[in-house]
Amino acid sequence: MREIIQIRLAGFGGQGVVLAGMLLAAAGVKEGLEVANSNSYGAQARGSACKAEVVLGKRPIIFPHVLTSDILIAFSHEAYGLFLPDMAPEGTILYDPYHVSPGETGHAYVEVPATQTALDTFGTPQSANIVMLGALTELPETISGKSMTEAVRENSPRRFLEANLKALALGIALMKNRKGSD
Amino acid sequence: MSEATTQQVTASLPEGRYFFSGNEAVAEGALSAGCRFYGGYPITPSSEIMERMAARLPERGGVFIQMEDEIASIASVIGASWAGAKAMTATSGPGISLMQEGIGYAVFTETPCVIVDIQRAGPSTGQATKVGSGDIMQAKWGSHGDALPIALSPWSVQEMFDLTLQAFNLAERFRVPVYLMGEEATAHLREGIRVPERVEVVERNRGPGDPFGTDEPDGVPPMPAFGDGQKLLVTGSTHDRRGFRKTDDPETHRVLVERLHKKILNHAAEIIQMEAYHLEDARVGIVAYGFTARSALFAVNRLRKEGLPVGLLRLKTLWPFPYETVEALTGSLAHCLTFEMNMGQVSGEIQKVCRCPLSVTTQVNGTIISPLTIERKIREVLS
Amino acid sequence: MTRALEGYIRPEITGTPFCPGCGHGSLMGTILRAIEDLGWDMDDMLFVSGIGCAGWIPSPHFNADTLHTLHGRAIAFATGAKLVNPDLRVMVIGGDGDLTSIGGNHLIHAARRNIDLTVICANNMIYGMTGGQAASTTPVGCFSSTTPQGNPYPPFDLCKLLEGAGARYVARFAITQPLELREAIKKALTLTGFTFVEAVSPCPTQFGRRNRIDQATGMIRYLQEHCLPKEEATGSEGPDKIITGEFVGA
C-alpha cells in the first residue's frame, strides 16, 4: 500500500454512507494502519447530502481529512458531480449505476450494482453500502476482505449481522466474477 | 504539608489500540482518570460523551444523571465534587454560556471539576453541527469577576483521551475548574488511539486543614469532603480561610482573589504544555491550536520539503496563556501567522507580546481551515 | 450560659442577621428542634441553600456541612452531593423566590426524579433581601416595590405545584404553628424520597410595611387569622386564605 490513501464516500442521508466509512476505517485499524474517519451531513437525520471520509496511512496521519481522493465511492449522482473535482488524476471511482451515470473524465471507473444486488437479494436497498464495501476490498492496495469481514462482524448489531456478512460476500463476488469474465 | 498525591492506576479499558470518536475518547479518558460523577444536558456536538458516560459510568461504580439544563448540570457537578467525587460535565457553546455563573462559583470555592466544551460555530445557536473555536475567551472571561481556570486544547482523538485525563489531574492538583476546549471536528473524528495499561492520576488532598487558605507557597489548600466530619462552610461570598463570610473586609477579598490567581500563575511551568515543529531556524512561524494546528503542521511539512524556513508552535494549554514563550519566539521570527476558527481570540493574546509582524487569518464559516489556505498565506508572506 | 440547641450552632455564631419580626429565626429553631427530636448527628447532615434571606438560615449558622450556593440552584447542587454520597442526609433550605422562581425548574425536576432530599421553603411572599420586589408567591393585589399598583398576577400554590411534580411528601404550615411545622419537618426528614415543607414566614420589613401590616405582631396576627387547616376548608375560601396541612404522604 502507498503511504497514504484518501477515500471519500458520498450520497444522501439514509444510504448508510457514514456507517460504510466507519466500517472501512475500523477495517483499516484491523490491518494495523493509522486511520482517520470523519463525516459531514445536514441537520436532518434522513435525505440530506452526506459524506464520509477515510484516510488510511502507514504512519500517523497529520491532516485527517481528504484533500484529493484516491478513491471516490459515489452513492448518488449529485455526490459524484460534487466531489469529482477533488479526485486525484489517477484516482478510481466506484459508483452505483442505480443512482449514478458517470461521464468521461479520464479516471478509472468501477461499476458496482450495489443497490440492484441488495434489492435482488434482500428486497430492500438497505445493504447496498455493505455490498459496495465488499467490492472495494477487491481493488488493489486497499483493505483485505478478511479485515473488512472482521470489522463488519464486530460492528453490526446482532439482528443485522447475518445480512451484512452476506452483503459483503456478494460485493466481493461481484468483483471476482467480473475479473473471471474479463 | 500534605499535598495532592499521584498514583498509577489501570486505565478504563484493557491496554491496546482502539478506534474511537473524539467524544468516546473523552469519556474513556475521564473514566481512566477516576471520574465518579457526570451531570449533563444533551447538546450537539457533545452528546456522545454523555451517552457513553451513561452506559459506562455505572459499570465503574460512578453516578450519571441527566439534569434539566446546563445550569443544573454544573451545579450538580460542584455538589458532587464537594461530596468527594471527581466530577465532570460536557456541553457546547450555548451550554457553556449557561454554566458561567456556576463555573465562577467553582473558581471562587476552589472546586475541582472538568468542563468539556465541544465548540461549534456560534454565536447563539449558530451552526449547531458545524465546527468553530469561538469559546476561548469565554473560558477565561465568561464569568463575572476575575477568574483563572485552566483550558486545554486537544488536536487529535488520542489527545481527547490524554488531555481529559490531564484535565482531571490538574483540577484535583490545583482545586480549579479545568476546561477541555474540544472542537466539533475532533469530537466527531474517528481515529485509532492507544490506551496504556496504566495511567497516572492525581488524588486531591483531603486535609486536615483550613479549606480556603494556606500559608504554604503552593497556594492550594486541602479540600475535605462533605461527610468527613469537618463541618465545612462553603460559600460563593467572599470568605476567610475557614469559609466564614467576610463580605465587608477589603483585605480578605484581596488576599483570596490574588491567591486564586497566584496558585495557577506560580505553577505555569508545571501546567503549560506546547509543541514546537521546525522552529529552530524558522523565519516564519505559525501559532495554532486544536484542529487548526493539524492543518498548519501539514502545510509546514510540505513547505519544509521545498526548503522554506517555516515552523509551528502548537499550544496545548490556552489558559494560563504562554505569553513568555510567544514573546521569545516572535523575537526570533521575521513574521508570525495565526489561523483561527473565530475572529481572532488567541491572536489578540499573541498581539500583546508579539515582537514581529503578525498576520491573522480568521475563518468563521463552520468549516475547518484547510492546509491549502495556510500554505497560500505562508507563500504570500514569504514572497 | 448554655444556649438551647448549643451543639447545633457553630460556636463562632453570636447572632442572626434576620430583621425584627422576621419568621426565619423561628423557622431556624423549629428545624433544629426537629433534628434534635430525631436524635440525628449533625455530622451526617448536609445543608444546602441558595441566595436570599432564607439561604442564611443554615449558612453559616448550622454546625454541620453547609453549602451556600447560587441564587436558585441549591437543589441542583444538593442533587450532585446526595447522589455521590447517599449516606448524607441532605436538607435544602431556601426562600420562595429562590426555590420557586429562579430555581423553579430544579424544584419540579428534583421532585419528579424523587431525589432523596428534604426541601424547606420559607415563604414570605416577597423578595426580602433585594428590597421587597414581587415574588411568584405574592398574593394578587398585594403591594411590593415592583407592583406599586398592586400585584396583577396570581401566585403559585406551591403545595399543588409539588404534588403535581410528584413529591413524596408535601405539607404547608406557618411559623405561627410551630408544633405542626416541627412534626412536618420530622416526617419530611424521615421519609425517603423528595419531601417538601412550605413554611409560611412573616416579613414585616418588606411585605408588611408595604401592605399596611407594619408591626411584627401585626404580621403574626395576619398569619393566625388567614391560616386555615385543610380539614376545615370548604373549597370556597378566598385567595387570601392560607390552607395548611399535609397534602401528600400524610
Tab-separated table of N, CA, C and O in Angstrom, chain B residues 52 68 72 97 122 202 210 224 249 317 353 368 373 379 381-382:
chain	number	residue	atom	x	y	z
B	52	ARG	N	-22.026	7.908	26.261
B	52	ARG	CA	-21.077	6.875	26.670
B	52	ARG	C	-20.928	6.854	28.195
B	52	ARG	O	-20.820	5.791	28.800
B	68	GLU	N	-31.781	18.870	34.244
B	68	GLU	CA	-32.838	19.554	33.499
B	68	GLU	C	-32.306	20.667	32.601
B	68	GLU	O	-33.017	21.124	31.706
B	72	ALA	N	-28.181	23.495	35.935
B	72	ALA	CA	-28.279	22.426	36.924
B	72	ALA	C	-27.106	21.451	36.782
B	72	ALA	O	-26.625	20.899	37.772
B	97	SER	N	-22.237	28.977	27.997
B	97	SER	CA	-22.753	30.292	28.392
B	97	SER	C	-23.640	30.168	29.627
B	97	SER	O	-23.527	30.948	30.566
B	122	GLY	N	-20.623	29.554	16.568
B	122	GLY	CA	-21.530	30.498	17.195
B	122	GLY	C	-21.362	31.849	16.547
B	122	GLY	O	-20.704	31.951	15.519
B	202	VAL	N	-4.098	11.925	39.735
B	202	VAL	CA	-3.886	12.746	40.929
B	202	VAL	C	-5.106	12.618	41.834
B	202	VAL	O	-6.243	12.692	41.356
B	210	ASP	N	-7.352	24.123	56.971
B	210	ASP	CA	-8.354	25.099	56.531
B	210	ASP	C	-8.597	24.924	55.036
B	210	ASP	O	-7.655	24.919	54.250
B	224	PRO	N	-11.314	18.852	52.315
B	224	PRO	CA	-12.093	17.738	52.867
B	224	PRO	C	-13.427	17.625	52.124
B	224	PRO	O	-13.811	18.545	51.406
B	249	ASP	N	-14.850	43.045	54.312
B	249	ASP	CA	-13.433	43.215	54.612
B	249	ASP	C	-12.608	43.266	53.324
B	249	ASP	O	-12.452	42.258	52.635
B	317	THR	N	-2.035	24.201	25.907
B	317	THR	CA	-2.663	24.913	27.025
B	317	THR	C	-2.987	26.324	26.548
B	317	THR	O	-2.105	27.034	26.086
B	353	VAL	N	2.134	40.484	23.111
B	353	VAL	CA	3.570	40.283	23.368
B	353	VAL	C	4.375	40.084	22.091
B	353	VAL	O	5.570	39.822	22.149
B	368	ILE	N	-13.490	23.658	8.777
B	368	ILE	CA	-12.111	23.707	9.264
B	368	ILE	C	-11.257	24.503	8.274
B	368	ILE	O	-11.613	24.659	7.112
B	373	THR	N	-5.191	26.639	2.521
B	373	THR	CA	-5.326	28.046	2.919
B	373	THR	C	-4.072	28.510	3.646
B	373	THR	O	-3.549	29.614	3.400
B	379	ARG	N	3.021	31.378	1.746
B	379	ARG	CA	3.708	31.778	0.500
B	379	ARG	C	3.583	33.273	0.273
B	379	ARG	O	4.522	33.927	-0.176
B	381	VAL	N	3.408	35.576	2.522
B	381	VAL	CA	4.299	36.263	3.453
B	381	VAL	C	5.750	36.135	3.012
B	381	VAL	O	6.545	37.065	3.154
B	382	LEU	N	6.083	34.951	2.486
B	382	LEU	CA	7.466	34.706	2.090
B	382	LEU	C	7.829	35.383	0.771
B	382	LEU	O	9.002	35.587	0.477
